[in-house]
Tab-separated table of C-alpha atoms in Angstrom:
chain	number	residue	atom	x	y	z
A	1	MET	CA	2.336	123.467	-247.664
A	2	LYS	CA	0.563	120.322	-248.824
A	3	VAL	CA	-1.493	120.644	-251.986
A	4	LYS	CA	-3.778	118.168	-253.706
A	5	ALA	CA	-5.274	119.107	-257.044
A	6	LYS	CA	-7.593	116.901	-259.060
A	7	VAL	CA	-9.387	117.536	-262.333
A	8	LYS	CA	-12.784	115.970	-263.026
A	9	ASN	CA	-15.368	117.040	-265.615
A	10	ASN	CA	-13.188	120.027	-266.551
A	11	ILE	CA	-13.220	121.351	-262.977
A	12	THR	CA	-10.037	121.364	-260.938
A	13	THR	CA	-10.480	121.042	-257.184
A	14	VAL	CA	-7.603	122.204	-255.018
A	15	ARG	CA	-7.112	121.380	-251.357
A	16	VAL	CA	-4.369	123.140	-249.416
A	17	LEU	CA	-2.983	122.531	-245.952
A	18	ALA	CA	-0.444	125.200	-245.009
A	19	LYS	CA	1.805	124.483	-242.035
A	20	HIS	CA	1.718	127.646	-239.971
A	21	PRO	CA	1.234	128.500	-236.262
A	22	MET	CA	-1.243	131.361	-236.980
A	23	GLU	CA	-0.347	133.144	-233.733
A	24	THR	CA	-2.913	135.826	-232.962
A	25	GLY	CA	-0.606	137.981	-230.859
A	26	ARG	CA	-3.025	137.689	-227.950
A	27	ARG	CA	-1.721	134.428	-226.506
A	28	VAL	CA	0.512	134.518	-223.429
A	29	ASN	CA	3.405	132.151	-222.793
A	30	LYS	CA	2.434	130.568	-219.449
A	31	GLU	CA	6.043	130.095	-218.284
A	32	THR	CA	7.423	133.543	-219.015
A	33	GLY	CA	4.179	135.534	-218.881
A	34	GLU	CA	5.151	137.238	-222.100
A	35	LYS	CA	2.884	137.716	-225.076
A	36	ILE	CA	3.635	135.523	-228.057
A	37	PRO	CA	4.081	137.879	-231.024
A	38	ALA	CA	1.553	137.685	-233.844
A	39	LYS	CA	2.553	135.502	-236.770
A	40	TYR	CA	-0.138	134.620	-239.257
A	41	ILE	CA	-0.588	134.114	-242.985
A	42	GLN	CA	-2.036	137.222	-244.603
A	43	GLU	CA	-2.352	136.128	-248.181
A	44	LEU	CA	-2.384	132.888	-250.119
A	45	THR	CA	-2.551	132.882	-253.905
A	46	CYS	CA	-2.884	130.172	-256.511
A	47	GLU	CA	-1.886	130.622	-260.134
A	48	TYR	CA	-2.545	128.355	-263.067
A	49	ASP	CA	-1.370	128.963	-266.616
A	50	ASP	CA	0.022	132.417	-265.611
A	51	LYS	CA	-3.420	133.461	-264.341
A	52	VAL	CA	-4.433	134.054	-260.740
A	53	VAL	CA	-7.271	131.632	-260.051
A	54	PHE	CA	-7.643	132.232	-256.319
A	55	VAL	CA	-6.614	134.747	-253.662
A	56	ALA	CA	-7.302	134.248	-249.965
A	57	GLN	CA	-6.661	136.928	-247.377
A	58	PHE	CA	-6.552	135.779	-243.768
A	59	GLY	CA	-6.852	137.500	-240.422
A	60	THR	CA	-5.888	136.050	-237.059
A	61	SER	CA	-9.044	133.991	-236.643
A	62	VAL	CA	-8.183	131.374	-239.211
A	63	SER	CA	-7.193	128.094	-237.544
A	64	GLN	CA	-3.661	126.923	-237.010
A	65	ASN	CA	-2.296	125.068	-240.063
A	66	PRO	CA	-4.924	126.648	-242.328
A	67	TYR	CA	-7.001	124.384	-244.529
A	68	LEU	CA	-8.484	125.656	-247.739
A	69	ALA	CA	-10.490	124.078	-250.538
A	70	PHE	CA	-11.569	125.747	-253.772
A	71	SER	CA	-12.094	124.871	-257.419
A	72	PHE	CA	-11.863	126.454	-260.819
A	73	GLU	CA	-12.937	125.688	-264.377
A	74	GLY	CA	-10.367	124.112	-266.654
A	75	GLY	CA	-7.032	122.627	-265.713
A	76	LYS	CA	-5.199	119.807	-267.444
A	77	LYS	CA	-3.910	116.612	-265.947
A	78	GLY	CA	-0.153	116.892	-265.415
A	79	ASP	CA	-0.090	120.713	-265.477
A	80	ALA	CA	1.360	122.566	-262.514
A	81	LEU	CA	-0.261	125.031	-260.121
A	82	GLN	CA	1.848	127.683	-258.401
A	83	LEU	CA	0.921	128.453	-254.816
A	84	ARG	CA	2.399	131.045	-252.511
A	85	TRP	CA	1.662	132.463	-249.089
A	86	ASN	CA	3.171	135.329	-247.159
A	87	ASP	CA	2.690	136.118	-243.486
A	88	ASN	CA	2.762	139.324	-241.442
A	89	THR	CA	6.449	138.882	-240.606
A	90	GLY	CA	7.450	138.714	-244.285
A	91	ASP	CA	7.950	134.950	-244.444
A	92	VAL	CA	7.041	133.435	-247.789
A	93	GLU	CA	6.490	129.878	-248.919
A	94	LYS	CA	6.090	128.836	-252.523
A	95	THR	CA	5.188	125.473	-253.886
A	96	GLU	CA	4.172	123.783	-257.108
A	97	ALA	CA	1.565	121.072	-257.385
A	98	LYS	CA	0.689	118.854	-260.310
A	99	ILE	CA	-2.944	118.407	-261.264
A	100	LYS	CA	-3.894	114.739	-261.068
B	1	MET	CA	36.765	162.375	-271.955
B	2	ALA	CA	37.110	163.543	-268.402
B	3	ILE	CA	34.003	163.411	-266.224
B	4	SER	CA	33.584	166.275	-263.804
B	5	ARG	CA	32.871	165.513	-260.162
B	6	ARG	CA	29.392	167.042	-260.466
B	7	LYS	CA	28.542	164.986	-263.526
B	8	PHE	CA	29.729	161.830	-261.816
B	9	LEU	CA	27.551	162.507	-258.759
B	10	ASN	CA	24.549	163.186	-260.991
B	11	MET	CA	25.055	159.883	-262.718
B	12	LEU	CA	25.155	158.110	-259.361
B	13	THR	CA	21.882	159.709	-258.278
B	14	ILE	CA	20.074	158.784	-261.470
B	15	GLY	CA	21.484	155.273	-261.328
B	16	SER	CA	20.343	154.592	-257.781
B	17	ALA	CA	16.922	156.115	-258.435
B	18	ALA	CA	16.492	153.732	-261.361
B	19	CYS	CA	17.492	150.804	-259.161
B	20	LEU	CA	14.927	151.755	-256.526
B	21	THR	CA	12.173	152.044	-259.115
B	22	LEU	CA	12.997	148.593	-260.403
B	23	LEU	CA	13.108	147.044	-256.949
B	24	THR	CA	9.887	148.488	-255.522
B	25	PRO	CA	7.367	146.188	-257.289
B	26	ILE	CA	9.229	143.117	-256.051
B	27	SER	CA	9.085	144.050	-252.380
B	28	ALA	CA	5.535	145.432	-252.457
B	29	PHE	CA	2.969	142.789	-251.462
B	30	ALA	CA	-0.512	142.852	-252.891
B	31	ALA	CA	-2.689	145.006	-250.675
B	32	TRP	CA	-3.801	143.077	-247.624
B	33	ALA	CA	-7.044	144.617	-246.370
B	34	SER	CA	-5.506	145.769	-243.081
B	35	ASP	CA	-8.234	148.312	-242.184
B	36	ALA	CA	-10.931	145.678	-242.535
B	37	PHE	CA	-8.983	142.986	-240.665
B	38	ASN	CA	-8.084	145.333	-237.802
B	39	ALA	CA	-11.670	146.531	-237.288
B	40	THR	CA	-13.138	145.371	-233.965
B	41	LYS	CA	-16.834	145.683	-234.871
B	42	PRO	CA	-18.536	143.816	-237.726
B	43	GLU	CA	-20.108	147.021	-239.106
B	44	ASP	CA	-16.678	148.687	-239.327
B	45	ALA	CA	-15.202	145.592	-240.946
B	46	TYR	CA	-17.975	145.586	-243.590
B	47	LYS	CA	-17.451	149.269	-244.297
B	48	ASN	CA	-13.686	148.997	-244.519
B	49	LEU	CA	-13.799	145.943	-246.754
B	50	PHE	CA	-16.752	146.691	-249.032
B	51	GLY	CA	-17.219	150.445	-248.569
B	52	SER	CA	-20.740	149.670	-247.330
B	53	SER	CA	-22.477	147.728	-244.559
B	54	ASP	CA	-25.678	147.367	-246.551
B	55	LEU	CA	-26.122	143.584	-246.579
B	56	ALA	CA	-29.135	141.817	-248.051
B	57	GLN	CA	-29.908	138.510	-246.347
B	58	SER	CA	-30.175	135.809	-248.964
B	59	ASP	CA	-30.810	132.073	-248.941
B	60	GLU	CA	-28.770	131.917	-252.139
B	61	VAL	CA	-25.727	132.175	-249.888
B	62	LYS	CA	-25.193	128.629	-248.680
B	63	LEU	CA	-23.324	128.731	-245.391
B	64	LYS	CA	-22.394	125.403	-243.876
B	65	VAL	CA	-21.066	125.542	-240.338
B	66	PRO	CA	-21.801	123.279	-237.354
B	67	LYS	CA	-24.444	124.465	-234.853
B	68	ILE	CA	-22.306	123.240	-231.985
B	69	ALA	CA	-18.517	123.251	-232.020
B	70	GLU	CA	-16.658	121.459	-229.251
B	71	ASN	CA	-13.381	122.992	-230.306
B	72	GLY	CA	-13.592	126.683	-231.087
B	73	GLY	CA	-10.035	126.503	-232.437
B	74	ALA	CA	-10.933	124.756	-235.664
B	75	VAL	CA	-14.503	125.105	-236.891
B	76	PRO	CA	-15.085	123.906	-240.449
B	77	VAL	CA	-16.885	126.426	-242.659
B	78	SER	CA	-18.070	126.101	-246.250
B	79	VAL	CA	-19.633	128.845	-248.329
B	80	LYS	CA	-21.067	128.396	-251.782
B	81	THR	CA	-23.670	129.899	-254.055
B	82	SER	CA	-25.264	129.438	-257.437
B	83	MET	CA	-25.238	133.228	-258.014
B	84	LYS	CA	-23.510	134.567	-261.101
B	85	ASN	CA	-20.737	137.189	-261.293
B	86	VAL	CA	-19.413	136.487	-257.818
B	87	GLU	CA	-16.479	138.759	-256.984
B	88	SER	CA	-15.652	137.711	-253.448
B	89	ILE	CA	-16.648	135.565	-250.486
B	90	SER	CA	-15.919	136.767	-246.953
B	91	ILE	CA	-16.390	135.257	-243.517
B	92	PHE	CA	-17.075	137.241	-240.344
B	93	VAL	CA	-17.343	136.100	-236.727
B	94	LYS	CA	-19.372	138.668	-234.784
B	95	ASP	CA	-17.847	138.193	-231.333
B	96	ASN	CA	-14.214	137.614	-232.261
B	97	PRO	CA	-11.782	140.401	-231.315
B	98	GLN	CA	-11.404	141.051	-235.050
B	99	PRO	CA	-14.593	139.922	-236.818
B	100	LEU	CA	-13.219	139.660	-240.370
B	101	THR	CA	-11.784	136.166	-240.555
B	102	ALA	CA	-11.016	135.649	-244.205
B	103	THR	CA	-11.876	137.076	-247.585
B	104	PHE	CA	-11.538	135.211	-250.866
B	105	GLN	CA	-11.360	136.733	-254.328
B	106	ILE	CA	-13.215	134.764	-256.956
B	107	PRO	CA	-11.869	135.618	-260.435
B	108	ALA	CA	-13.925	134.676	-263.513
B	109	GLY	CA	-13.690	130.928	-264.036
B	110	THR	CA	-13.269	130.169	-260.330
B	111	ILE	CA	-16.232	128.464	-258.710
B	112	PRO	CA	-17.862	130.286	-255.768
B	113	ASP	CA	-17.480	127.355	-253.410
B	114	ILE	CA	-14.844	127.464	-250.673
B	115	SER	CA	-14.088	125.619	-247.458
B	116	THR	CA	-11.766	126.492	-244.608
B	117	ARG	CA	-11.416	126.218	-240.837
B	118	ILE	CA	-11.830	129.166	-238.508
B	119	ARG	CA	-11.450	130.108	-234.848
B	120	LEU	CA	-14.288	131.200	-232.595
B	121	ALA	CA	-13.341	132.909	-229.343
B	122	GLN	CA	-16.815	132.162	-227.928
B	123	THR	CA	-20.361	131.303	-229.001
B	124	SER	CA	-21.065	133.697	-231.839
B	125	THR	CA	-22.838	134.369	-235.086
B	126	VAL	CA	-20.889	133.466	-238.212
B	127	THR	CA	-21.769	135.515	-241.288
B	128	ALA	CA	-20.826	134.785	-244.869
B	129	VAL	CA	-20.943	137.714	-247.268
B	130	ILE	CA	-20.931	137.257	-251.024
B	131	LYS	CA	-20.269	140.173	-253.299
B	132	ALA	CA	-21.893	139.538	-256.669
B	133	GLY	CA	-22.582	142.054	-259.407
B	134	GLY	CA	-21.512	144.858	-257.065
B	135	LYS	CA	-24.110	143.940	-254.403
B	136	LEU	CA	-23.662	142.320	-250.986
B	137	TYR	CA	-25.581	139.217	-249.921
B	138	SER	CA	-25.272	137.575	-246.542
B	139	LYS	CA	-26.273	134.552	-244.525
B	140	SER	CA	-25.714	134.089	-240.798
B	141	GLN	CA	-25.788	131.206	-238.391
B	142	GLU	CA	-25.062	130.913	-234.702
B	143	VAL	CA	-22.332	128.517	-233.617
B	144	LYS	CA	-22.332	127.413	-230.004
B	145	VAL	CA	-18.870	126.829	-228.610
B	146	THR	CA	-18.942	124.372	-225.733
B	147	ILE	CA	-16.565	124.881	-222.837
B	148	GLY	CA	-14.663	122.153	-221.058
B	149	GLY	CA	-15.709	119.557	-223.588
B	150	CYS	CA	-18.752	118.471	-221.501
B	151	GLY	CA	-21.181	119.208	-224.287
B	152	GLY	CA	-22.849	122.028	-222.299
């Protein structure tokens, strides 16, 4: 997961690019004819200063390698944001990003 | 002090019960709105997510999505509003197999302005729903998905 966070005029803007196939479960493997099992991010959260500032819940119609941009009031240069996603198969990725 | 077999077994039971209680919150994920995401009709998705399908169309909901998308696999969408007390922003695609695409919680202090990329199975209406002050406001726009990349 790539995260860019920038603070300007006391507003922190966060841009996230999560690396994930976002398989819908409806696609068929052309060679084997078998369905590719669903694998997609269900929830992505962002915490700052021990507070949840953003929660995204996804279904299967979010694009592959989901992109997300949001912003919140406050945030200090050099402070860290904690981001985490989990998908329908139980995979989890956590990352920290410094506010620039 | 000798411990009887019965006492020892009791202690084991209590001990493992305590362990389970401690472990449960760690493994339990925050509730993903599965009923709303699995719904196949927009009206059902609204009801399952908001408890109501009573949407008021509003120009205060600023939905930015291209009118024509050459690639239905990644359509950029932005939703923002100047409304106060926004609780959530949700995106629906009418003709997708599962219309609810994404829902975003907006805690106090977070700005109701989000961008993401979504999939469209075919030409369809995209609807953004903003829940603010307990009420639902929506804005829709049709997105034409061109086939074969010939700009049809």
